[in-house]
CSV table of C-alpha atoms and ligand atoms in Angstrom, one decimal:
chain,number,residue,atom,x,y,z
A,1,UNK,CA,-24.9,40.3,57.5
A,2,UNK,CA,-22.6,37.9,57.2
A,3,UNK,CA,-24.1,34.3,56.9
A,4,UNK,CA,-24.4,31.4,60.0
A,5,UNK,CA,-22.5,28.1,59.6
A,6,UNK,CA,-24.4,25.3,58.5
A,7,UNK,CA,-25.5,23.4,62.3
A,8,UNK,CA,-24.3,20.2,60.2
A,9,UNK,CA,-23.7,18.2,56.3
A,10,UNK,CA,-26.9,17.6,55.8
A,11,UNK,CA,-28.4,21.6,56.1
A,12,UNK,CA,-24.8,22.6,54.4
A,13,UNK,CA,-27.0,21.1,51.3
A,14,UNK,CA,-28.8,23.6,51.2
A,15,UNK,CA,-27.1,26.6,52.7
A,16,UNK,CA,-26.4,29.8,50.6
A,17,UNK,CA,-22.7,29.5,51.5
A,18,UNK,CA,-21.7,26.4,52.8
A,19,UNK,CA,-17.8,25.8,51.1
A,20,UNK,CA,-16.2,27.5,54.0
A,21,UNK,CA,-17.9,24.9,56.4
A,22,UNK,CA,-17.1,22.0,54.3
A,23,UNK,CA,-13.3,23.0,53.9
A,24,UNK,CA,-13.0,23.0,57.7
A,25,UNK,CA,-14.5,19.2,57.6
A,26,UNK,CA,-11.9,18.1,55.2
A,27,UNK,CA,-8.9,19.8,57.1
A,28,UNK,CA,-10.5,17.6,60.7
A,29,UNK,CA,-10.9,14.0,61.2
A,30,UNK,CA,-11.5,11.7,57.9
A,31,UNK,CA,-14.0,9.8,60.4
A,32,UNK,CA,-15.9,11.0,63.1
A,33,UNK,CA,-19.1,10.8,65.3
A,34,UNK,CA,-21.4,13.9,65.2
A,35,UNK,CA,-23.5,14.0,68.4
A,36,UNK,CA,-25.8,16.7,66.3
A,37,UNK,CA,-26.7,14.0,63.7
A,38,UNK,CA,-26.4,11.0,65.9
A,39,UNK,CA,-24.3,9.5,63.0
A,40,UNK,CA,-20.5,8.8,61.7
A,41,UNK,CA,-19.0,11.3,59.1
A,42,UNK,CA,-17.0,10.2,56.5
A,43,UNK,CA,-15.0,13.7,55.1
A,44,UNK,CA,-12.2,15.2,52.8
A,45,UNK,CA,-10.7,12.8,50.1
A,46,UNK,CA,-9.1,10.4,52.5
A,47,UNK,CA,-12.7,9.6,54.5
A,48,UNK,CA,-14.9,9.9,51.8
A,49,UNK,CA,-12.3,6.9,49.5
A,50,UNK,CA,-12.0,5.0,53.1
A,51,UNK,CA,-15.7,4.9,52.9
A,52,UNK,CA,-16.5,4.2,49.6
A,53,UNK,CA,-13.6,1.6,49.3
A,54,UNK,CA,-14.3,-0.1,52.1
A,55,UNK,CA,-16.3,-3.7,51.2
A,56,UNK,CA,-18.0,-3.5,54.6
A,57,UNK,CA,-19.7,-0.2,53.9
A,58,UNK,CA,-22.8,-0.8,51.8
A,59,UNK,CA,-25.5,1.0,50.5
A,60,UNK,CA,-28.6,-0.3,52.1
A,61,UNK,CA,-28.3,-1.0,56.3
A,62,UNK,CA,-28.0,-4.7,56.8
A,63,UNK,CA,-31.1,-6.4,56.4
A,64,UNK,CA,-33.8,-4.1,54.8
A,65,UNK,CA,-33.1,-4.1,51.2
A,66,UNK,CA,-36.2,-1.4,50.8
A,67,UNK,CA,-37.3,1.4,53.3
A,68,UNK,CA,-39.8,0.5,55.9
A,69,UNK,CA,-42.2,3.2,54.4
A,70,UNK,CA,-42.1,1.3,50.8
A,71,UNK,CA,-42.1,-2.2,51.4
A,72,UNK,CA,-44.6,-4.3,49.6
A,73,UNK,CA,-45.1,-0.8,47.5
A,74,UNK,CA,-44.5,-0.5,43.7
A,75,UNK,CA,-41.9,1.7,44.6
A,76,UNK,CA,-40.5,-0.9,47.0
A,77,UNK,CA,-40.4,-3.6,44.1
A,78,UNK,CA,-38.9,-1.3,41.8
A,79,UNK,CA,-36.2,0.5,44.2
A,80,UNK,CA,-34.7,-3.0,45.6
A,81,UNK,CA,-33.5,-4.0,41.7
A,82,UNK,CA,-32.2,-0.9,41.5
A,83,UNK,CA,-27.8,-0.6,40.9
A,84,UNK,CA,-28.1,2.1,43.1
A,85,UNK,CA,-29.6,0.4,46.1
A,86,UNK,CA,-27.5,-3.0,46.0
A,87,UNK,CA,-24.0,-4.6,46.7
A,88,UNK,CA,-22.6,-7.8,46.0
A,89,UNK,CA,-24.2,-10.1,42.6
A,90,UNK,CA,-27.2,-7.9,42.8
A,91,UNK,CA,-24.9,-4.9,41.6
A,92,UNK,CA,-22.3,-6.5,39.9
A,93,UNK,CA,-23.2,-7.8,36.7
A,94,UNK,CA,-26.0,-4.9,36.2
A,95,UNK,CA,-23.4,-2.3,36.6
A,96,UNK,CA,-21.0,-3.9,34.7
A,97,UNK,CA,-24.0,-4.0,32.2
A,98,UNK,CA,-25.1,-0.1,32.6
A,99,UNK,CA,-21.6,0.9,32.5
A,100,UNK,CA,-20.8,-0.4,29.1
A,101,UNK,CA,-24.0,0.8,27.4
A,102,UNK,CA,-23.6,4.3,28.7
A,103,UNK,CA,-19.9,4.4,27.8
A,104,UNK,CA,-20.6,3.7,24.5
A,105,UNK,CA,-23.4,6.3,24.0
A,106,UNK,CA,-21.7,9.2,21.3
A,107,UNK,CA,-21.3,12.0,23.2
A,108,UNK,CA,-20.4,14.1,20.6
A,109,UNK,CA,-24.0,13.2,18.8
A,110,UNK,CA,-25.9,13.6,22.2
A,111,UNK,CA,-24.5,16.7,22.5
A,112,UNK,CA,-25.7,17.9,19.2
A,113,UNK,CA,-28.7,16.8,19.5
A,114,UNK,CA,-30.0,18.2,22.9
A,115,UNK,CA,-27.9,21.5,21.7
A,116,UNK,CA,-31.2,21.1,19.0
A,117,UNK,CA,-33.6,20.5,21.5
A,118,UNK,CA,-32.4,22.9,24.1
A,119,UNK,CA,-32.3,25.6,21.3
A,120,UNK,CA,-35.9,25.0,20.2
A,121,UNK,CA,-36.8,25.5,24.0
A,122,UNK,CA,-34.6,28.6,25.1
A,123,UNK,CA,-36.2,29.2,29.0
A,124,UNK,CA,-38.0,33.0,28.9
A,125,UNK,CA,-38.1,33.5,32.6
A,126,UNK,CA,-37.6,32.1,35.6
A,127,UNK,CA,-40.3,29.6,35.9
A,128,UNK,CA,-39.5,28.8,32.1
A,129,UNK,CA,-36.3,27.8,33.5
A,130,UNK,CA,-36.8,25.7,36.7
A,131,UNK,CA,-39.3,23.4,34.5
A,132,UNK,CA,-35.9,22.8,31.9
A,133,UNK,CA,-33.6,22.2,34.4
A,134,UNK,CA,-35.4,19.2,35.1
A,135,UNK,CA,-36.9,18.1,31.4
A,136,UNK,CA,-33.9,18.7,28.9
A,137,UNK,CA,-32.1,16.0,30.8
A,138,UNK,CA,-35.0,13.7,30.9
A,139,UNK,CA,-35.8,14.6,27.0
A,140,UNK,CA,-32.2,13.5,26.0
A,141,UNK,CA,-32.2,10.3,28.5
A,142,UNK,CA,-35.9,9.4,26.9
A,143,UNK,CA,-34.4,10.5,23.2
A,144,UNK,CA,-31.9,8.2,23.7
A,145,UNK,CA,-33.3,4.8,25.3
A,146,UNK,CA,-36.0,5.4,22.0
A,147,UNK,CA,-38.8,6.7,23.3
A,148,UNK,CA,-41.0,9.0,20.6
A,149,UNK,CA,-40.7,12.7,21.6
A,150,UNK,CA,-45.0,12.4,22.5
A,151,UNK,CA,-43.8,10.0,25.4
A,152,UNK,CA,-40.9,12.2,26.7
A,153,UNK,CA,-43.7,15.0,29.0
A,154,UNK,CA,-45.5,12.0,30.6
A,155,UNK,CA,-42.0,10.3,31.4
A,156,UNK,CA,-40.9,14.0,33.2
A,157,UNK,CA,-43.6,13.5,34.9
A,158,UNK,CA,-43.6,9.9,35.9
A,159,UNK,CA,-39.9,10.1,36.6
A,160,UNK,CA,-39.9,13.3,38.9
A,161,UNK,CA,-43.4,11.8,41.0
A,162,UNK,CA,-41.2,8.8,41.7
A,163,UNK,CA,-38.1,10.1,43.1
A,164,UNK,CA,-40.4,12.0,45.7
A,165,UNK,CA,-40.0,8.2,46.9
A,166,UNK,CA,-36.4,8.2,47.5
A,167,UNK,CA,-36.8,11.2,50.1
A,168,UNK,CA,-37.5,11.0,53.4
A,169,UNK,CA,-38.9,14.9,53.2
A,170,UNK,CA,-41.7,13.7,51.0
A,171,UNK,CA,-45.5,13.6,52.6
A,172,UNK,CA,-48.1,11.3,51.8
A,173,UNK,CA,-49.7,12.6,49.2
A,174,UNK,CA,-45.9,12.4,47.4
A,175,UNK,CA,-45.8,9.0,48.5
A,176,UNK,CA,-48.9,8.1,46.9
A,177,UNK,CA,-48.2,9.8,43.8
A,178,UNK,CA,-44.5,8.1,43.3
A,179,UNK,CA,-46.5,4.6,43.7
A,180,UNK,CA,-48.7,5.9,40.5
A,181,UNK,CA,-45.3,7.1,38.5
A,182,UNK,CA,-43.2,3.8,39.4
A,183,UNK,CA,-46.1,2.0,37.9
A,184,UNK,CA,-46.7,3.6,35.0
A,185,UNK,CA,-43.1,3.9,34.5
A,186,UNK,CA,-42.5,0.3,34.2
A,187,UNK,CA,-45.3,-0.1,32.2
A,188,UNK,CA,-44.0,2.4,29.9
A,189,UNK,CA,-40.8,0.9,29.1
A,190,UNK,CA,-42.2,-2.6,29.0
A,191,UNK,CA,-44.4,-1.3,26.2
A,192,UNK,CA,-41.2,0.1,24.4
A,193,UNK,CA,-39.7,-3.5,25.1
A,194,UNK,CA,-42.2,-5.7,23.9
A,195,UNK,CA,-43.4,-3.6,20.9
A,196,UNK,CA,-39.8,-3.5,19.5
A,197,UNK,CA,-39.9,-0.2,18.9
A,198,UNK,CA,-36.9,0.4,21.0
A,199,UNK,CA,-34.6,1.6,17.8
A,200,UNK,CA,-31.6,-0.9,16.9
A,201,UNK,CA,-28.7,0.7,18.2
A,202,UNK,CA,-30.6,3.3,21.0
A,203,UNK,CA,-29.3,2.5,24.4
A,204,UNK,CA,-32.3,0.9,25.5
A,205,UNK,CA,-31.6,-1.7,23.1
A,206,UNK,CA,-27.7,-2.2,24.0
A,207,UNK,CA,-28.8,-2.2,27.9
A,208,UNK,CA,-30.8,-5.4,26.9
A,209,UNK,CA,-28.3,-6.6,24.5
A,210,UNK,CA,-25.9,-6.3,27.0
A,211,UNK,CA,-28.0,-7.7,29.9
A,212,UNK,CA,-28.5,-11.0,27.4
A,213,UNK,CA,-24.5,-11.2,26.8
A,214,UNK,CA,-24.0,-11.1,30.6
A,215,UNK,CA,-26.7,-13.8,31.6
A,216,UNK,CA,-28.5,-11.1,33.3
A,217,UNK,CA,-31.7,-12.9,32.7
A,218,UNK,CA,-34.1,-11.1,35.6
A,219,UNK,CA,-36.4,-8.9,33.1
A,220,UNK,CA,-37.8,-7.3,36.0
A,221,UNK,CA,-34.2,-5.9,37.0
A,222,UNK,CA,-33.6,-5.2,33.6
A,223,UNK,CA,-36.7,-3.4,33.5
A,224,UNK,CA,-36.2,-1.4,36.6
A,225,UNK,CA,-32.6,-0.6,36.1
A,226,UNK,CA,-33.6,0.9,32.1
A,227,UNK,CA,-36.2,3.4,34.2
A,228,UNK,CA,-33.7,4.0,37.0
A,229,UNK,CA,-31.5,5.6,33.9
A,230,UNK,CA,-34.3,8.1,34.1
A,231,UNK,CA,-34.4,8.6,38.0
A,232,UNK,CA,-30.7,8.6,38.3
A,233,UNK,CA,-30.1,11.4,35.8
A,234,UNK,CA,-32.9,13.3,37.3
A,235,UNK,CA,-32.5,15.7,39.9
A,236,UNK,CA,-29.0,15.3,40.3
A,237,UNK,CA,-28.1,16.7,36.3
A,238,UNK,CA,-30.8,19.5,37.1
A,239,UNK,CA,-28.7,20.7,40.2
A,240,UNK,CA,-25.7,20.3,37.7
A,241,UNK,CA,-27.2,22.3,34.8
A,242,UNK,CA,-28.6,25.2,38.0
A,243,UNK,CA,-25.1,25.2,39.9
A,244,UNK,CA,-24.0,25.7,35.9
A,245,UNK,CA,-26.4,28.6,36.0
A,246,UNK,CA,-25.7,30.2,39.3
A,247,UNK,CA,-21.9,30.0,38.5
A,248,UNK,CA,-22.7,31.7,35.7
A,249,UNK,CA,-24.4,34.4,37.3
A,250,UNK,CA,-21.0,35.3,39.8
A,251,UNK,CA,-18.3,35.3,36.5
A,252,UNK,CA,-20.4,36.3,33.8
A,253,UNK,CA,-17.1,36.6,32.0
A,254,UNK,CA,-17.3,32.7,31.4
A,255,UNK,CA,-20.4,33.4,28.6
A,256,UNK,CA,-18.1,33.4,25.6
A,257,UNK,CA,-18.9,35.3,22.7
A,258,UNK,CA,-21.3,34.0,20.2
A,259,UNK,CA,-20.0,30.9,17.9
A,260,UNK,CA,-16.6,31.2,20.1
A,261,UNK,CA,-14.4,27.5,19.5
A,262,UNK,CA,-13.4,25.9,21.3
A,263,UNK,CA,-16.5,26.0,23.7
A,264,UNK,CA,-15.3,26.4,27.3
A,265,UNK,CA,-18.0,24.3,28.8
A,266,UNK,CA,-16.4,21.1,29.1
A,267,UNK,CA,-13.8,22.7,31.4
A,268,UNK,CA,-16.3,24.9,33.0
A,269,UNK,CA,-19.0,22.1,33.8
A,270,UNK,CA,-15.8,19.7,35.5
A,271,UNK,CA,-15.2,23.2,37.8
A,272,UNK,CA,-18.9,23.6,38.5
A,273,UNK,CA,-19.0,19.5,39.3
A,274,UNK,CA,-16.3,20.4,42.2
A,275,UNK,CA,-16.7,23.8,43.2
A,276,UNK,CA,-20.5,23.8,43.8
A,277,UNK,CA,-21.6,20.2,43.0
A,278,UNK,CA,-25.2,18.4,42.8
A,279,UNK,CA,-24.4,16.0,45.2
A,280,UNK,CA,-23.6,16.7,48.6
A,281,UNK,CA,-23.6,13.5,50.1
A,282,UNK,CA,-24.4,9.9,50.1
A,283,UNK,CA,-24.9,6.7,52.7
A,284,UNK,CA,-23.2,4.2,54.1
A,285,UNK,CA,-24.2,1.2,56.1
A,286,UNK,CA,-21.2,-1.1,58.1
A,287,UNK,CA,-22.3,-4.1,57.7
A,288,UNK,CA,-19.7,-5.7,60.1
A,289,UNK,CA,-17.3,-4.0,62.3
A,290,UNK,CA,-15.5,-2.2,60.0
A,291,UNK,CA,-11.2,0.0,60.7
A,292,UNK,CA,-11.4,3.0,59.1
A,293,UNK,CA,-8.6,4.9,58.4
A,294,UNK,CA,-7.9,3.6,61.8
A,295,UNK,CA,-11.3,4.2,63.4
A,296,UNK,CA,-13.3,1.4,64.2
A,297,UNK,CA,-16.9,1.5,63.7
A,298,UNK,CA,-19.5,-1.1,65.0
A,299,UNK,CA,-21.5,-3.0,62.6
A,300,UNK,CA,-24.9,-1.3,61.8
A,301,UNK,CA,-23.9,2.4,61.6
A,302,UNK,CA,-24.8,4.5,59.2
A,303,UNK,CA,-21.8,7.1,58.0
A,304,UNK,CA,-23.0,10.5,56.1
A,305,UNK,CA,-20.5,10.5,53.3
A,306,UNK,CA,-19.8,14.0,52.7
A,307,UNK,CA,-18.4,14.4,48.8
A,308,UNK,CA,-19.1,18.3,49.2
A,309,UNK,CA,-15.4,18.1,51.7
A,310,UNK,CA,-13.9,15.8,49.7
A,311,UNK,CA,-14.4,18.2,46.4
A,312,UNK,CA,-12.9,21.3,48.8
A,313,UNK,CA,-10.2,19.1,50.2
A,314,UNK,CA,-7.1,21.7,49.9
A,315,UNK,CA,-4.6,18.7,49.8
A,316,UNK,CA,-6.1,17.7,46.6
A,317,UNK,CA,-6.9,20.3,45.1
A,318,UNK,CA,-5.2,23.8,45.3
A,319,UNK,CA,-6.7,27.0,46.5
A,320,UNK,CA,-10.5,24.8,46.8
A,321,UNK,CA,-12.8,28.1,47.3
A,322,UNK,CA,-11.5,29.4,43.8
A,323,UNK,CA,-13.3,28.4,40.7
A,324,UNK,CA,-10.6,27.3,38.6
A,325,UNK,CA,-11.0,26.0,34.6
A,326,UNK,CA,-7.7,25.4,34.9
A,327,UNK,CA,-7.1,22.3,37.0
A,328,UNK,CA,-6.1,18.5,36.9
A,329,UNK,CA,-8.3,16.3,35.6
A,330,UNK,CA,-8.4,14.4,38.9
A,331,UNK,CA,-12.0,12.7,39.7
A,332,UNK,CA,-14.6,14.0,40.7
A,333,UNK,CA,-15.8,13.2,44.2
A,334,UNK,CA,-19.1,14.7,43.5
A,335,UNK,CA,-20.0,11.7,40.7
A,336,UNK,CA,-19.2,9.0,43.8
A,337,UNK,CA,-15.8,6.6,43.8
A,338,UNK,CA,-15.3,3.1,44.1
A,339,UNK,CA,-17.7,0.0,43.3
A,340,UNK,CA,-21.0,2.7,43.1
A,341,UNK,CA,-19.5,5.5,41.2
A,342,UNK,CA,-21.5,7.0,38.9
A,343,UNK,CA,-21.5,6.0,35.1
A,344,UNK,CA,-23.2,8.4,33.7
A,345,UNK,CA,-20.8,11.3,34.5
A,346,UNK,CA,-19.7,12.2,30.6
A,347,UNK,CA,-23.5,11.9,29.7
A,348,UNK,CA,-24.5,14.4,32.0
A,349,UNK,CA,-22.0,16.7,31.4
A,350,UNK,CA,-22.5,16.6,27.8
A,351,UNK,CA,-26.2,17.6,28.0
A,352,UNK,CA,-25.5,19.8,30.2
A,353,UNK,CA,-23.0,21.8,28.3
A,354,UNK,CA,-25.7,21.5,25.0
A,355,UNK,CA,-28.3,23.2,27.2
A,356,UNK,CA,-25.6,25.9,28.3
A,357,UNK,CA,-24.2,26.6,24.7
A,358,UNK,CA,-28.2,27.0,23.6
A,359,UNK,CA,-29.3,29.5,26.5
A,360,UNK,CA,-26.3,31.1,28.0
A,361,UNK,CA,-27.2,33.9,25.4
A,362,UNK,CA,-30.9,34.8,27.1
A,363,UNK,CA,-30.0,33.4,30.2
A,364,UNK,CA,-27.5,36.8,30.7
A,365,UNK,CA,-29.9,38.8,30.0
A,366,UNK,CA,-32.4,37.5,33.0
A,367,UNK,CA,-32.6,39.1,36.4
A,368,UNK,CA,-32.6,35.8,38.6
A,369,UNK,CA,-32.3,35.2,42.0
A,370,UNK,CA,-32.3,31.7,43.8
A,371,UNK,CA,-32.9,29.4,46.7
A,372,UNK,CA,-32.2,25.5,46.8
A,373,UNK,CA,-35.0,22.9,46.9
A,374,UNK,CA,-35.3,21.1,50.2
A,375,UNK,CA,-33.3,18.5,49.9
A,376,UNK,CA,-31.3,15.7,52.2
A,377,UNK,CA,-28.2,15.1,49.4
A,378,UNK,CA,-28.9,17.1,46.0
A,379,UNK,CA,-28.2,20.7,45.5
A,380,UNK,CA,-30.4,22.0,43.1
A,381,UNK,CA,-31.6,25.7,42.7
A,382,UNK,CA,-34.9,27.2,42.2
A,383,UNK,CA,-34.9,30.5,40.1
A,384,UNK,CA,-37.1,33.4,40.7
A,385,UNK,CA,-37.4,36.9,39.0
A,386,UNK,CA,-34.6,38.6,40.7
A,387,UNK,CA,-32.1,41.7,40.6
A,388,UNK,CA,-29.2,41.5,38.0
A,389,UNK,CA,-25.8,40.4,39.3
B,1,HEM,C1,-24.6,15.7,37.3
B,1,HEM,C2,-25.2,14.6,37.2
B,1,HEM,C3,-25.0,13.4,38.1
B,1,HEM,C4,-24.4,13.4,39.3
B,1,HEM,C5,-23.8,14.5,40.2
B,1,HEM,C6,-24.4,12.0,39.7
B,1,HEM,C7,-23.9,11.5,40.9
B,1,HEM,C8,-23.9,10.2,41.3
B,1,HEM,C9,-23.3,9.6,42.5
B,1,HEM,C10,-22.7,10.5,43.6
B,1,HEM,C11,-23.5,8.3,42.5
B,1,HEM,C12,-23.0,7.3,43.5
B,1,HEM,C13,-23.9,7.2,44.7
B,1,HEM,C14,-23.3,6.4,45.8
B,1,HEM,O1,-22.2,5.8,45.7
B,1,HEM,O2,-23.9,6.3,46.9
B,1,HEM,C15,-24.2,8.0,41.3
B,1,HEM,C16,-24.6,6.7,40.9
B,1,HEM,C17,-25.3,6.4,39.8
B,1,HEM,N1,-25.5,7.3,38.7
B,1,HEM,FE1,-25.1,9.2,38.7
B,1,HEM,N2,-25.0,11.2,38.7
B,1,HEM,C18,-25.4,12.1,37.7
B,1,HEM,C19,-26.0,11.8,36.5
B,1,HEM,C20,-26.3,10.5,36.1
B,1,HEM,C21,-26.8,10.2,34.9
B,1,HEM,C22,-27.1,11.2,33.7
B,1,HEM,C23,-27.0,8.8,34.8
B,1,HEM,C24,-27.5,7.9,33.8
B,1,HEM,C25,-27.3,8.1,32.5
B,1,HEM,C26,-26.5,8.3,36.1
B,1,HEM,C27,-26.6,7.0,36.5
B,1,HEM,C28,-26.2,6.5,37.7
B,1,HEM,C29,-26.3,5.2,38.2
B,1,HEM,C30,-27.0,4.0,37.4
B,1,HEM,C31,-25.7,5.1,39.4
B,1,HEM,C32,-25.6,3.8,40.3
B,1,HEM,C33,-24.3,3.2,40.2
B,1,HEM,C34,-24.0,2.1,41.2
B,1,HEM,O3,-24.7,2.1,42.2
B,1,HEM,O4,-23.1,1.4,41.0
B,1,HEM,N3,-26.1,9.4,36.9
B,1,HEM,N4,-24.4,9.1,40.5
């Protein structure tokens, strides 16, 4: 039976099939209001960089730094110094600060190393498999800020409690337990701070080094952007590393033989990032009347930016329901654009290709099957024993 349309972006997130939908956005309007929603839509390449560009658009709506639901929280304290969650000198110089240590991690020794650490923890079934998606990242993110490998579970756990914050489909018994996590989070990378044990040269140490250089003197921030590395990487290089998976699945072809140079998952992980990407969307507040692409919207309206069009836009990229490795290396609308866009791109591709060079192998041999978690934004899929493909 052939599949319903998604009613709108946000249940396109999670529908089985939801590129045709989101091609037919980027073909209409770059901005317009959906009734459905109640909301502006930002779509296609040239409403998504309208958006994104614009300096009137920011991330949180104008006046409440933090969500109602978290304010005078732990969470609330910890979200409002996040990157992530603030424009102008609050962003700035912490970006600016992020950005360099991240660009400077060795990507080529990342990737060897989690290609060790994937290898010694090759998922045996489904199950096996959802529980990696989310820890190999997390492993290689607490490997390299210089956290001892007995730290890494608790930090799994810490980290994925507290992004139940971030969701408005969370209940309170989530709630409660992200307040726990962003707690013990901060305590434990205050630990690794004032102990020293952060190792010279790990990226927790350039982060503060940095942070020092740039007169970014607010430890706190410091503090809660070094554990935002952890949130931010997350659930969003899970849905990478499961899309990677599911893609996978459809052209098994793409498994190359064993010890085969040069690897294809570079390429193949760039494809997966715009064919079927992680993040669907992302927010926008105006906080002044703002002309967009011609459109003018009032101060205090919140857009849906839809990167899922923009990656499907045919005028940028050719024949958009195909999965290509062959393409130009144009950006990627699913890592963000503009003042926000996401520095840790190359870091998560490179864990995620180590994890796919160590379990492609068993992974082909696994009846799977697969729905998505419930999710707002992300696209991540949860495996179950299945038929083979
Ligand atoms: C496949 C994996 C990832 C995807 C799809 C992704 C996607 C994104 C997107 C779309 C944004 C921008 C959000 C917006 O503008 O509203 C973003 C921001 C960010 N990402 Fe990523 N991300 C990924 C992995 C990572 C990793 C591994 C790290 C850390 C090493 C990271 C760190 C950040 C940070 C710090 C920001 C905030 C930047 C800012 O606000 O200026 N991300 N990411």
């Amino acid at each position: 039976m052939p599949l319903t349309d998604p009613l709108h972006p946000i249940a396109a997130v999670t529908h089985a099939a939801p590129y045709d939908y989101y091609r037919r956005l980027a073909d209409g309007p770059p901005l317009r209001f959906d009734a459905v929603l109640g909301c502006w839509l930002a779509t296609g390449a040239a409403g998504v960089r309208a958006v994104l560009e614009h300096p009137a658009c920011r991330v949180r709506p104008p006046g409440q730094a933090v969500p109602p639901n978290l304010a005078g929280t732990p969470c609330g304290a910890f979200f409002a110094e996040l990157v992530r969650m603030n424009d102008g000198e609050r962003h700035a110089v912490p970006k600016q600060v992020l950005a360099r240590a991240l660009g400077q991690v060795d990507l080529a020794r990342l990737q060897g190393r989690v290609a060790h650490l994937a290898g010694d923890r090759v998922p045996g079934s489904a199950g096996q498999l959802n529980a990696a998606l989310f820890e190999l990242p997390l492993y290689a993110m607490a490997d390299l800020l210089g956290f001892a490998p007995a730290q890494w579970p608790a930090l799994v756990a810490w980290t994925r409690d507290f992004v139940a914050c971030l969701s408005p489909l969370s209940n309170g018994a989530q709630l409660a337990g992200a307040q726990v996590a962003a707690d013990a989070l901060l305590q434990g990378f205050s630990v690794l701070l004032r102990e020293g044990t952060a190792i010279p040269g790990s990226l927790l140490d350039d982060v503060v080094s940095g942070a020092r250089q740039a007169g970014w003197h607010a430890s706190g921030a410091v503090l809660a952007n070094l554990a935002g590395l952890l949130s931010q990487t997350c659930e969003a290089t899970a849905g990478l590393l499961g899309n990677a998976i599911v893609a996978l699945r459809a052209q098994p072809q793409l498994v190359p033989q064993r010890g085969a140079a040069p690897q294809p998952w570079p390429a193949m992980l760039r494809e997966v990032s715009r064919h079927d990407p992680a993040i669907h969307n992302t927010r926008r507040y105006t906080a002044q009347d703002a002309d967009l692409n011609g459109v003018l919207i009032p101060q205090g309206q919140l857009i849906v930016v839809v990167l899922a069009s923009a990656c499907h836009d045919a005028s940028v990229y050719a024949e958009p329901g195909r999965f290509l490795l062959q393409r130009p290396g144009l950006a990627l609308p699913g890592f963000g654009h503009g003042r926000h866009v996401c520095p840790g791109q190359s870091i998560a591709q490179a864990i995620a290709a180590a994890c796919l060079q160590a379990w492609a192998g068993a992974l082909a041999g696994m009846p799977l099957a697969w729905r998505y978690l419930p999710s707002l934004n992300a696209r991540i899929p949860v495996f179950s024993p299945g038929e083979m493909t």
